Coordinates of C-alpha atoms and ligand atoms in Angstrom, one line a residue:
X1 CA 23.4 -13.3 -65.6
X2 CA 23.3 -11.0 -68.2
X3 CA 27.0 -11.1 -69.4
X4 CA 27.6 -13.6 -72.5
X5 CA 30.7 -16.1 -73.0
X6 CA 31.9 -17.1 -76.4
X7 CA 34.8 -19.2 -77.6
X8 CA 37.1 -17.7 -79.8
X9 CA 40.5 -18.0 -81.8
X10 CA 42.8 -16.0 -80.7
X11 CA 42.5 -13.7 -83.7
X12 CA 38.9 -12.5 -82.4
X13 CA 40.8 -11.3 -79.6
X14 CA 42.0 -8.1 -81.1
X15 CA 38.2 -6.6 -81.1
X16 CA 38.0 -7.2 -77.2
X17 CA 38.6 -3.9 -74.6
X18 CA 40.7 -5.6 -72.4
X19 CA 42.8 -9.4 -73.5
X20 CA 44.4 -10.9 -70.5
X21 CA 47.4 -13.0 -71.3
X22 CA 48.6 -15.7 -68.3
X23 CA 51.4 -15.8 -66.6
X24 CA 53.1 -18.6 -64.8
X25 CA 54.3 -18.6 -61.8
X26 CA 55.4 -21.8 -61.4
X27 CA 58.2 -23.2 -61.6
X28 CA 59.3 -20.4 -62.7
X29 CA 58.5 -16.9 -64.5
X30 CA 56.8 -17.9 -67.8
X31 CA 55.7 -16.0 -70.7
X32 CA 53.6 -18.6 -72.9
X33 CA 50.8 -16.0 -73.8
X34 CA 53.0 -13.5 -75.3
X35 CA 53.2 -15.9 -78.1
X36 CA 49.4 -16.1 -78.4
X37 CA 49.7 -12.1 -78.1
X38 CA 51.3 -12.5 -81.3
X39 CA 49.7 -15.0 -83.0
X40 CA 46.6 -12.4 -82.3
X41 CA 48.4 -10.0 -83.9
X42 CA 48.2 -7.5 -80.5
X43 CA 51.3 -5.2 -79.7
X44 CA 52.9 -6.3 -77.1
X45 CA 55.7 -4.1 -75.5
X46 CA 59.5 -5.7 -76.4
X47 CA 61.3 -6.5 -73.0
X48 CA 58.8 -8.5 -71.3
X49 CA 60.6 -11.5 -69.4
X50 CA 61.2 -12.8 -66.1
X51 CA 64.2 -10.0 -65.7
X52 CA 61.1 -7.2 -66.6
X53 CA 59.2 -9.5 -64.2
X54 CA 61.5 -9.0 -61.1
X55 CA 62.4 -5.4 -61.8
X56 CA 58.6 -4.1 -61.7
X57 CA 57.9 -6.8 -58.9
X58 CA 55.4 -8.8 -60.6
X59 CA 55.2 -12.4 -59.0
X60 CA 52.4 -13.7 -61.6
X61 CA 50.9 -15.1 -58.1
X62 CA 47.3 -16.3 -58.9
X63 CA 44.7 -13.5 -59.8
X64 CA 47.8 -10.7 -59.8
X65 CA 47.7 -8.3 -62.1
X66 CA 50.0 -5.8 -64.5
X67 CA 48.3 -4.0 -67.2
X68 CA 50.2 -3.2 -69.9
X69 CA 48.9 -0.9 -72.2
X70 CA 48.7 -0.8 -75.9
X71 CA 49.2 2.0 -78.8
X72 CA 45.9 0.6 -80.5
X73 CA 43.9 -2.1 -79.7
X74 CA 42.6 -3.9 -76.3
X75 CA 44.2 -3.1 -73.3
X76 CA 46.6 -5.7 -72.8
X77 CA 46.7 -7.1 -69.2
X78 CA 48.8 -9.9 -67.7
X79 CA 47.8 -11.8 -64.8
X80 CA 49.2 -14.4 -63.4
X81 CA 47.8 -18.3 -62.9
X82 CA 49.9 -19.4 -59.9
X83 CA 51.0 -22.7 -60.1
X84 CA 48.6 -23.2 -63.0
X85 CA 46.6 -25.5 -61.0
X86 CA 42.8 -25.0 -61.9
X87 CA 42.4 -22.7 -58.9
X88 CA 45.0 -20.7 -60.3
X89 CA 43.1 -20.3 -63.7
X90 CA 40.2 -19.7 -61.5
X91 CA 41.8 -16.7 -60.0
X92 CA 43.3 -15.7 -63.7
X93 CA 39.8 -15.5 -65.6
X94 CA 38.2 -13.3 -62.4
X95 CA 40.8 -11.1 -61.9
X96 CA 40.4 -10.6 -66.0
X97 CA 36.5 -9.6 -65.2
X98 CA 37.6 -7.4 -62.5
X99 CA 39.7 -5.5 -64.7
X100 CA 37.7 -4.7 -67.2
X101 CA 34.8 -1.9 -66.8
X102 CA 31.3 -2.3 -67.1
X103 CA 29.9 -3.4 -70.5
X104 CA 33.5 -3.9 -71.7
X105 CA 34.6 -7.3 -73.9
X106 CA 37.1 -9.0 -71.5
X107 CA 39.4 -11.7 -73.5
X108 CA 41.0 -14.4 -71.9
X109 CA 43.7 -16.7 -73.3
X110 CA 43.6 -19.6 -72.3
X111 CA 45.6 -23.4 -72.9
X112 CA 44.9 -25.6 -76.1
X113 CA 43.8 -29.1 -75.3
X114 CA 42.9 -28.7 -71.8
X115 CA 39.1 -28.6 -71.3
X116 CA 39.7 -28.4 -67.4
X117 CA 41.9 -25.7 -67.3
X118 CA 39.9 -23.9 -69.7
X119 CA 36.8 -24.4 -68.0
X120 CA 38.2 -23.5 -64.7
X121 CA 39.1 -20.1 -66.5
X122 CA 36.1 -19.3 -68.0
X123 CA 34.2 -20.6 -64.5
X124 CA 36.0 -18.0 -62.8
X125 CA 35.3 -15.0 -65.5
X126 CA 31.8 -15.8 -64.6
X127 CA 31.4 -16.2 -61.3
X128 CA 33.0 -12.6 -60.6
X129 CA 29.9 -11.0 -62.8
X130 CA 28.1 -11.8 -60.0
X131 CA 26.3 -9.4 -58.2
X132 CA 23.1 -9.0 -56.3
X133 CA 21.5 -6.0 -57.6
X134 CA 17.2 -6.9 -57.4
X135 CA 17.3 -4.3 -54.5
X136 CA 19.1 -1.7 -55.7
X137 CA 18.3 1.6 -57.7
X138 CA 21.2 2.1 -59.7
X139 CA 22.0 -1.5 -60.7
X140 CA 25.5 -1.7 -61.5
X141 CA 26.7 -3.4 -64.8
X142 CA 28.8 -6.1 -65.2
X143 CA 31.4 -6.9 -68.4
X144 CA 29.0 -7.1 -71.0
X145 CA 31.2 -10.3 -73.2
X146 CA 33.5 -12.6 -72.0
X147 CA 35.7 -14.4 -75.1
X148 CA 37.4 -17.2 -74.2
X149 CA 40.3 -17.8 -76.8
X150 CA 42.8 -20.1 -77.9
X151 CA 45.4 -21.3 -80.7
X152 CA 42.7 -24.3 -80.9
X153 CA 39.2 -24.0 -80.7
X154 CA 39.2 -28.3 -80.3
X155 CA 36.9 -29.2 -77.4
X156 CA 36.8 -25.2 -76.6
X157 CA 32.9 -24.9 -76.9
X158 CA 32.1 -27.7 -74.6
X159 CA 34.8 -26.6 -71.7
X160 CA 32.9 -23.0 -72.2
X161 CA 29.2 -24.2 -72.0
X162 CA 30.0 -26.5 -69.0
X163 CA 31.7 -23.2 -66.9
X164 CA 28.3 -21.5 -68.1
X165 CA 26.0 -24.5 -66.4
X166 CA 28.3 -24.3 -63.4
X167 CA 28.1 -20.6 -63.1
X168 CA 24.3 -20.4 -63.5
X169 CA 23.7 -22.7 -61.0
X170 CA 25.8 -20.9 -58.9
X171 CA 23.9 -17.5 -59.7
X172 CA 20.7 -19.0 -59.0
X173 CA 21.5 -20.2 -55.8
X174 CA 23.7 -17.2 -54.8
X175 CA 19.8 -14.8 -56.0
X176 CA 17.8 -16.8 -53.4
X177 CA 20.8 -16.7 -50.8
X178 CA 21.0 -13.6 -50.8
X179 CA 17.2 -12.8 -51.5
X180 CA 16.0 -11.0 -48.4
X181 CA 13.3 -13.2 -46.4
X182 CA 10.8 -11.4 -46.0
X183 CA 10.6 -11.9 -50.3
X184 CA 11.4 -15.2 -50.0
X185 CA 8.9 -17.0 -47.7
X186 CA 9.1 -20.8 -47.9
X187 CA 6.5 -20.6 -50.4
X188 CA 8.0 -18.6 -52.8
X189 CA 11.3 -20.0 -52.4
X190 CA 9.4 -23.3 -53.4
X191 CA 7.7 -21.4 -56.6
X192 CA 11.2 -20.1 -57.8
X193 CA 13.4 -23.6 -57.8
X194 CA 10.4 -25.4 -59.3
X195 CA 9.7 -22.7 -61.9
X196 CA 13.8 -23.0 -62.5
X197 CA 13.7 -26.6 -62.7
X198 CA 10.8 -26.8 -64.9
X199 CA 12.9 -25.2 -67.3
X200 CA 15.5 -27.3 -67.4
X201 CA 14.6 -30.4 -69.7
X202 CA 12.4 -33.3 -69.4
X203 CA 15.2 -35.6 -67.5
X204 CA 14.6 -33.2 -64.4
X205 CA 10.9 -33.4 -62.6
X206 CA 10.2 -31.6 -59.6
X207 CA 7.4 -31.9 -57.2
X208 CA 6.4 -29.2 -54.1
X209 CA 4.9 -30.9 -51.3
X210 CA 2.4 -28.5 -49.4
X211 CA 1.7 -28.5 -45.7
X212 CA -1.1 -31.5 -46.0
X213 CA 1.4 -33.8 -47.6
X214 CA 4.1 -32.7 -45.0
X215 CA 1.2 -33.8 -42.6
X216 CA 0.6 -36.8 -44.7
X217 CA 4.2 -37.6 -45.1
X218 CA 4.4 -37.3 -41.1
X219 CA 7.9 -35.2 -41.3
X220 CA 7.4 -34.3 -37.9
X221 CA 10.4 -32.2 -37.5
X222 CA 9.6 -30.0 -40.1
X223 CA 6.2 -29.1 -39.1
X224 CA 7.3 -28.9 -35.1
X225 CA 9.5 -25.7 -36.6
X226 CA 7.0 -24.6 -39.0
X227 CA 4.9 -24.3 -36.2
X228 CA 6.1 -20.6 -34.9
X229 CA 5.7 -19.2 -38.0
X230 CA 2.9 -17.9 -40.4
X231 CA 3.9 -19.4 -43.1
X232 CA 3.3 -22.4 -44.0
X233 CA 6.4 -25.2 -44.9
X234 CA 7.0 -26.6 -48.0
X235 CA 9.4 -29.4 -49.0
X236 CA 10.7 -29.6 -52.9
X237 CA 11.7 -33.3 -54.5
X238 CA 13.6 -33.0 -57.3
X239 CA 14.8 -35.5 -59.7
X240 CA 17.2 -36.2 -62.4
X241 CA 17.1 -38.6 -64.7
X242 CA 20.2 -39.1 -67.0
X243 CA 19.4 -40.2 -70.9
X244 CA 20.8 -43.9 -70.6
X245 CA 19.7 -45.0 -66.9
X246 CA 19.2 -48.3 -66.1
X247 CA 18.2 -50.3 -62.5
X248 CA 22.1 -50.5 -62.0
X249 CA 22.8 -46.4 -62.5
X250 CA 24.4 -45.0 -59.4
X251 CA 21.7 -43.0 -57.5
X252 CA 23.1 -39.9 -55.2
X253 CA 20.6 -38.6 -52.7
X254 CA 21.4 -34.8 -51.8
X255 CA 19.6 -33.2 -48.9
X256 CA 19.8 -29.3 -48.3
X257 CA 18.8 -27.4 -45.2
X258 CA 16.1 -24.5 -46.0
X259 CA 15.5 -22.4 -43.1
X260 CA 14.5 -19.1 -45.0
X261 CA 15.2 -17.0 -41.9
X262 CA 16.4 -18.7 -38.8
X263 CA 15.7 -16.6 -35.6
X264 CA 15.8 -19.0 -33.2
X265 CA 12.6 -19.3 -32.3
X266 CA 11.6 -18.8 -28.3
X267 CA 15.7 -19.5 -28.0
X268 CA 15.9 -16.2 -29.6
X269 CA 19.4 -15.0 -31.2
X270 CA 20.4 -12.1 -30.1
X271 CA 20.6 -9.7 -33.1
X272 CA 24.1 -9.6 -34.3
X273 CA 24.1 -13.3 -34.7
X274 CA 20.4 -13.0 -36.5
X275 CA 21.8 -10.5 -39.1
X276 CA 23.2 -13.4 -41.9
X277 CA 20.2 -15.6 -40.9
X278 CA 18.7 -14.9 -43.9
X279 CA 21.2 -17.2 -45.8
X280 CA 20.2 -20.0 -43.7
X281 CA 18.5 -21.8 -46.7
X282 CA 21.7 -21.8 -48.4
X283 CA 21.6 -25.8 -48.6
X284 CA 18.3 -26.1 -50.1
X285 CA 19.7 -23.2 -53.2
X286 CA 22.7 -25.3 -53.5
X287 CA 21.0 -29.0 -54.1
X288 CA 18.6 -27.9 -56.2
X289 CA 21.2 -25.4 -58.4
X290 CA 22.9 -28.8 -58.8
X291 CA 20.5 -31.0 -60.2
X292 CA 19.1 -28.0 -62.2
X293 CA 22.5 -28.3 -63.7
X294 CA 22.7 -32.0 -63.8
X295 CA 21.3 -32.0 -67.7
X296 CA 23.8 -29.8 -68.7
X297 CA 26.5 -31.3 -67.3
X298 CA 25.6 -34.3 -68.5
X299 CA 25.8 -36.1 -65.1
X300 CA 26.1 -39.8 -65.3
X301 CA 24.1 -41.0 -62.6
X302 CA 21.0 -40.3 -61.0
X303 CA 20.6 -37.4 -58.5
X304 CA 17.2 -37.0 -56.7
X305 CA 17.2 -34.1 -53.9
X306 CA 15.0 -33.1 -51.2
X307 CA 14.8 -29.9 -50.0
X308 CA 12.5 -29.3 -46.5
X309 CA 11.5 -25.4 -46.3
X310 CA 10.4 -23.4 -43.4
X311 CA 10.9 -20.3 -41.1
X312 CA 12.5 -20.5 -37.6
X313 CA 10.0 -17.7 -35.2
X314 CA 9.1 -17.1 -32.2
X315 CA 5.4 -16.8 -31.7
X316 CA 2.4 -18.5 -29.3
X317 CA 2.5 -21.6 -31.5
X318 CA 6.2 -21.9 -31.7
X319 CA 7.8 -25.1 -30.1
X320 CA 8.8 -24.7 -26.7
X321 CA 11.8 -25.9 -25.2
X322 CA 11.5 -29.0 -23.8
X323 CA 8.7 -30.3 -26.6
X324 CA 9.0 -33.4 -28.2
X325 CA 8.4 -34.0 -32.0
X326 CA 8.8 -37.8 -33.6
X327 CA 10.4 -37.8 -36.9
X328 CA 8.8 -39.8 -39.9
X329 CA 10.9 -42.4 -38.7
X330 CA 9.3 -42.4 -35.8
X331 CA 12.3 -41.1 -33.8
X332 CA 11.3 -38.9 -30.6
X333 CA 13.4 -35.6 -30.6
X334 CA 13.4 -33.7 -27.5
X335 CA 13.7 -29.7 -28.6
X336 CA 15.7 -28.3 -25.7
X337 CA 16.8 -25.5 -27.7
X338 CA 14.3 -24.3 -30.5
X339 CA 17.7 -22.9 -32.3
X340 CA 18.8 -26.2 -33.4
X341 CA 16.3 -26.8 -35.9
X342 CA 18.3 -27.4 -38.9
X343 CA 19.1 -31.0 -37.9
X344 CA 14.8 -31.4 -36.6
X345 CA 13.8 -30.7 -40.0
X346 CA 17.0 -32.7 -41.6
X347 CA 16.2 -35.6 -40.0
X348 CA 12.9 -35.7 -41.7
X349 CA 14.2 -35.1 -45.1
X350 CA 17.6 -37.8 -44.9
X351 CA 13.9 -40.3 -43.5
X352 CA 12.7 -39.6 -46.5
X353 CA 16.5 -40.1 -48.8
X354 CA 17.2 -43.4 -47.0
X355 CA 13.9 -44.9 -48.0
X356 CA 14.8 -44.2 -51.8
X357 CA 18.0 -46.9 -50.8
X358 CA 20.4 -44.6 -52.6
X359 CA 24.1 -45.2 -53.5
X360 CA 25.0 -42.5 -51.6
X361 CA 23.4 -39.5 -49.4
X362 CA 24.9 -36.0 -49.1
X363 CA 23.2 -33.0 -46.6
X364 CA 24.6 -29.7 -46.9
X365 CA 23.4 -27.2 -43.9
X366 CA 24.4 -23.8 -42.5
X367 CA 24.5 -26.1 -38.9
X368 CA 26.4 -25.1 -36.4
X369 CA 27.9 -22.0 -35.2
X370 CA 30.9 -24.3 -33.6
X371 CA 31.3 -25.0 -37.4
X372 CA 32.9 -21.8 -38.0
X373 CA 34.5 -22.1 -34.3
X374 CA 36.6 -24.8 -35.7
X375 CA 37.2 -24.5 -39.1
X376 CA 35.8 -20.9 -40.6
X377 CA 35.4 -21.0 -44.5
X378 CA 36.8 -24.2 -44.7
X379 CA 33.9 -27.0 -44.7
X380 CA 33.1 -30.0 -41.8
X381 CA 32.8 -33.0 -44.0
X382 CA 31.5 -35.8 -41.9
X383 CA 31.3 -39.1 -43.8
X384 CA 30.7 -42.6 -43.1
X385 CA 33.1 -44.2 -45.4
X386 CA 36.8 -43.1 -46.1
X387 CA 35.8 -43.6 -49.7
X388 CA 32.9 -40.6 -49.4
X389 CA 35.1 -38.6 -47.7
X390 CA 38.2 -38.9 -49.9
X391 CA 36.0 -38.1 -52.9
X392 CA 34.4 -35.0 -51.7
X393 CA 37.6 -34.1 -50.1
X394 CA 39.3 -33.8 -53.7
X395 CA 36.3 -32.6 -55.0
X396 CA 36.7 -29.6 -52.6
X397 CA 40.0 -29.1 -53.4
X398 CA 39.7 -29.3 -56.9
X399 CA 37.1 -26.5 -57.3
X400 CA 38.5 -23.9 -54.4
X401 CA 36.0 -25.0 -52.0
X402 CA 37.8 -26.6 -49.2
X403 CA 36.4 -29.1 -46.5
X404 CA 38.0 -31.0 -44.0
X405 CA 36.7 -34.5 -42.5
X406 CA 35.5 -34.8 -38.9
X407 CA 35.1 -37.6 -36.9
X408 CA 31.5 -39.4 -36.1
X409 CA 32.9 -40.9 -32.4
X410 CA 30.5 -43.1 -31.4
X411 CA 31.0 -42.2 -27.9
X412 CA 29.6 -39.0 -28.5
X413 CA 26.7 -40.4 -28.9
X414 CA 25.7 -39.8 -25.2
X415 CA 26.0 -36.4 -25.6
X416 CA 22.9 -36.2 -27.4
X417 CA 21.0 -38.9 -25.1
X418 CA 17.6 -37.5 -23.5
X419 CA 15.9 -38.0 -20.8
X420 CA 12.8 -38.4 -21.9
X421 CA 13.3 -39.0 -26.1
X422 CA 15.1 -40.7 -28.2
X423 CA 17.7 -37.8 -28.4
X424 CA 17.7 -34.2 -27.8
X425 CA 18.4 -31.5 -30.2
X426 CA 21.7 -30.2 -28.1
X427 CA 24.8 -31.3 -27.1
X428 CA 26.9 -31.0 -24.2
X429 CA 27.9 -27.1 -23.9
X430 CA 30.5 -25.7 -25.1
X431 CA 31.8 -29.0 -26.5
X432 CA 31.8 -31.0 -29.9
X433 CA 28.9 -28.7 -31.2
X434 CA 29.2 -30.0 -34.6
X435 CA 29.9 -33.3 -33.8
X436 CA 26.9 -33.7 -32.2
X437 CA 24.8 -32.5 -34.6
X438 CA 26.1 -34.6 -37.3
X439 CA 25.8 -37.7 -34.4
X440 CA 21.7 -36.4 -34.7
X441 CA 21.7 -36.6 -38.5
X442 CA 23.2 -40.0 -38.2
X443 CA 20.0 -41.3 -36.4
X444 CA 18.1 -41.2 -39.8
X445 CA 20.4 -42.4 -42.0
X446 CA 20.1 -46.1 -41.5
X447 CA 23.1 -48.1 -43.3
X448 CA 23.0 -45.8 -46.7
X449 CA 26.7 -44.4 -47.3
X450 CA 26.3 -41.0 -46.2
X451 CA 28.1 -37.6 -45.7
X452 CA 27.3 -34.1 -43.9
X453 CA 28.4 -30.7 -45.0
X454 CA 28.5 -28.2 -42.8
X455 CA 28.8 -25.0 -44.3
X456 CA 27.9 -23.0 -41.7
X457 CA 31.3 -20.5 -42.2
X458 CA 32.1 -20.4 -45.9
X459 CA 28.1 -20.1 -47.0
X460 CA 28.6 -16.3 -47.1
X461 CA 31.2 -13.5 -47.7
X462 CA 32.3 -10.8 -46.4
X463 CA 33.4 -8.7 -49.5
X464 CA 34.4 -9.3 -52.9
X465 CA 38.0 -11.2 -54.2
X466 CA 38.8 -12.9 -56.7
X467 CA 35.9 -15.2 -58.3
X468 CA 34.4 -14.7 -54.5
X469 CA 31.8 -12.7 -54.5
X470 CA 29.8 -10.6 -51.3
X471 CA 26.8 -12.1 -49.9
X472 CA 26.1 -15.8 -50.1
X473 CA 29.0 -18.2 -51.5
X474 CA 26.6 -21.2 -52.7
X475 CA 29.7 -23.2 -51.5
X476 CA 30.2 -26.7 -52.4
X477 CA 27.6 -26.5 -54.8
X478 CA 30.4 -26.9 -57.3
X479 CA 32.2 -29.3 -55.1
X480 CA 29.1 -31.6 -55.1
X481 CA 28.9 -30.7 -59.3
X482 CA 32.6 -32.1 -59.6
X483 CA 31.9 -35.0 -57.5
X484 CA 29.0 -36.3 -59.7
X485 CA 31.1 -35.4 -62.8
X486 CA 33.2 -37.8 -61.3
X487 CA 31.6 -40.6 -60.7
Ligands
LIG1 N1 21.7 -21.6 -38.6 C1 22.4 -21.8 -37.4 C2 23.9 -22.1 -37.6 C3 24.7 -21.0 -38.1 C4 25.5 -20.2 -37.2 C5 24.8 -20.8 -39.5 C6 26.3 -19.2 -37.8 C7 25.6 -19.7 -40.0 C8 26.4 -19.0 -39.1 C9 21.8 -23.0 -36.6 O1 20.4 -23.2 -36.8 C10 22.0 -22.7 -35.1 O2 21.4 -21.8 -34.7 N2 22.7 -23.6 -34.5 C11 22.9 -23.5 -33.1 C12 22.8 -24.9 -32.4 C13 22.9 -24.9 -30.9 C14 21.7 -24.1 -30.4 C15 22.9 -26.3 -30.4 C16 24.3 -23.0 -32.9 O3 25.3 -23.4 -33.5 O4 24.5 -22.1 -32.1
LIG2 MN1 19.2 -22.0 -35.5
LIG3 ZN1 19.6 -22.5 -38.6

């Protein structure tokens, strides 16, 4: 990200090109900022109040906007914060960003004494500077400064730094997201998070494991999917350590699908749905954007996440429908359809999660297209306690990125019986398609606490709103942040 973010008085305000002042929504029509307009010594217009409000139709609705503009000085905008929720100052610091032209200072006012209201406002200004521009000739320029002020700078610095570690894992998942695959083999994808994590402090270590330890390591799923493709797999440990750990320290295990383009294999896609396929990696960008923001953060507890790498083709040594492949469990997995290989090369990785005895496991995938049947951009959040669930639930809710739990009906566990395996890679058709996946994933889990996300909808966008941006989402990278924050 090329923009910067500072925090500010209020008085540093008057050399920004565009201030944005918040508006409340809720419970009513509220001015607040116009003090802190004043207190920054910016001309405001006389006559702005809830009666001004109403007559020009201005509902200070979350992310809406009214510029007002001033004799001299930065262009005064208000916007409003909804309910004032964090989502609402979310909304408030992107719409800010979107208001402002390229290599403009955008101000933001935000409250004293609230570090999570004035992250979630700074969080927002920088998530909508995103934008994917490797590929592109002219490469469009964002705000060049953001300047996040208020009437006390108290606690201000830290709220800003931790919207900046937030955000930049975010933008380093969202660049290898959207990264097209034929750039991003699983090779290189491998290269880029461990060159990232290198560089993040010595509590994080990182490891790449090449195809001879995948053999070694006998993730059997992985390699059966590998198999199509020229290149090779690779599978990426990573590991942080916070300062004071000790044998008791919580240990979260995070797993993250990273299919770098999923074709189907022989059960070929047919083109339409192979177009987005490139963002099918999206959970291996999000673990590893978290822990590379773990140091930052200052996470708690221990996070170690494992991230299996390959392409999904179609070629003479692809797996064939109807091939077997045991898992380093030593689960058989019948492959009746060579599309459902997110869950063959998951099952290898969770193996490999459960051994480490964690606390708790999460897997995020891009999994099923019944997924988005059933819920869209909202998350499936399958979970084997109430407790998980509830957590990330909140978490989700907290940070804009919504999931909703699913059941793990033990029932359904014929629907994934085989004739000739331990369990086949489909369900029945047309039925529970996400279900039974997350019924597969549940085969290598053992006892360990665990919980699936499948982001298979919300993992990419279709245009550009609010702190949304086109192109891959990262979503529930912050979600999963939060929830380790949390703990
Ligand atoms: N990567 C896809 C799931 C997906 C679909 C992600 C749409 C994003 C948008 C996954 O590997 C897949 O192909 N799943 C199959 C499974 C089926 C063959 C049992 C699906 O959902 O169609
Ligand atoms: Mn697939
Ligand atoms: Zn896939």
């Amino acid at each position: 990200m090329g923009v910067t973010i500072a925090a500010a008085k209020l008085t540093e305000l008057r050399t920004a090109d565009v201030v944005a002042l918040p508006v409340t929504a809720e419970p009513a029509i509220g001015f607040a900022a116009e003090v802190a307009a004043r207190i920054a010594g910016l001309e405001i217009p006389s006559g702005i109040d809830a009666k001004w409000a109403t007559k020009v139709n201005f509902s200070a609705s979350a992310g809406e906007t009214f510029a007002l503009r001033s004799l001299s000085g930065p262009t005064l905008l208000l916007i409003g914060i909804g309910a004032g929720d964090s989502e609402g100052w979310r909304k408030f610091g992107a719409a800010a960003v979107r208001s402002a032209s390229a290599k403009q200072a955008v101000g933001i006012v935000v409250p004293a004494a609230n570090a999570d209201l004035q992250e979630a406002a700074a969080t927002g200004a920088l998530l909508a500077t995103y934008k994917f521009t490797t590929h592109k000739s002219n490469k469009a320029e964002s705000v060049a400064k953001i300047v996040v002020a208020c009437s006390s700078k108290t606690g201000l610095d830290k709220a800003v730094a931790a919207a900046r570690a937030t955000a930049d894992a975010v933008s380093f998942a969202k660049d290898l997201i959207n990264e097209p695959p034929g750039h991003l083999s699983p090779t290189e994808l491998a290269t880029r998070a461990a060159a990232k994590l290198k560089g993040v402090g010595t509590s994080t270590k990182v490891e790449v494991w090449e195809k001879a330890r995948i053999q070694k390591e006998r993730l059997g799923g992985l390699l059966g999917v590998a198999q199509g493709s020229i290149e090779p797999p690779r599978l990426v440990k990573a590991t942080y350590t916070p300062a004071k750990s000790t044998a008791k320290t919580p240990h979260i295990v995070l797993v993250g699908k990273g299919v770098t383009f999923d074709s189907g294999g022989l059960s070929l896609k047919p083109p339409g749905s192979m177009m987005r396929m490139k963002t099918d990696m999206s959970g291996a960008a999000i673990v590893l954007g978290v822990v590379a923001a773990c140091g930052s953060l200052g996470i708690k507890v221990k996070v170690t996440a494992f991230a299996p790498m390959t392409e999904n083709m179609p070629s003479g040594t692809a797996i064939r429908p109807s091939d077997v492949l045991t898992a380093r469990n030593g689960k058989t997995m019948e492959v009746l359809n060579t599309d459902a290989e997110g869950r063959l090369i998951l099952a290898d990785a969770l193996c490999l999660g459960t051994e480490l005895k964690p606390t708790v496991m999460i897997d995020v995938a891009t999994l099923t297209g019944a997924q988005v049947v059933a819920l869209g951009d909202i998350a499936a959040a399958f979970a084997t306690t109430k407790e998980l669930s509830d957590a990330l639930f909140q978490a989700g809710e907290r940070e804009g990125e919504p999931n909703w739990p699913m059941p793990l009906p033990a029932q359904f566990r014929s629907h994934i019986d085989s004739d000739i395996a331990d369990m086949k890679n489909t369900g029945k058709s047309g039925e529970a398609g996400s279900i039974s996946a997350a019924l597969f994933l549940k085969e290598f889990v053992g006892d360990t606490q665990w919980a699936h996300l499948d982001i298979a909808g919300p993992s990419d966008a279709a245009g550009d709103s609010g702190y949304l941006t086109r192109g891959g989402t990262a979503f529930s990278l912050r979600t999963i942040l939060r929830y380790l924050r949390d703990l």
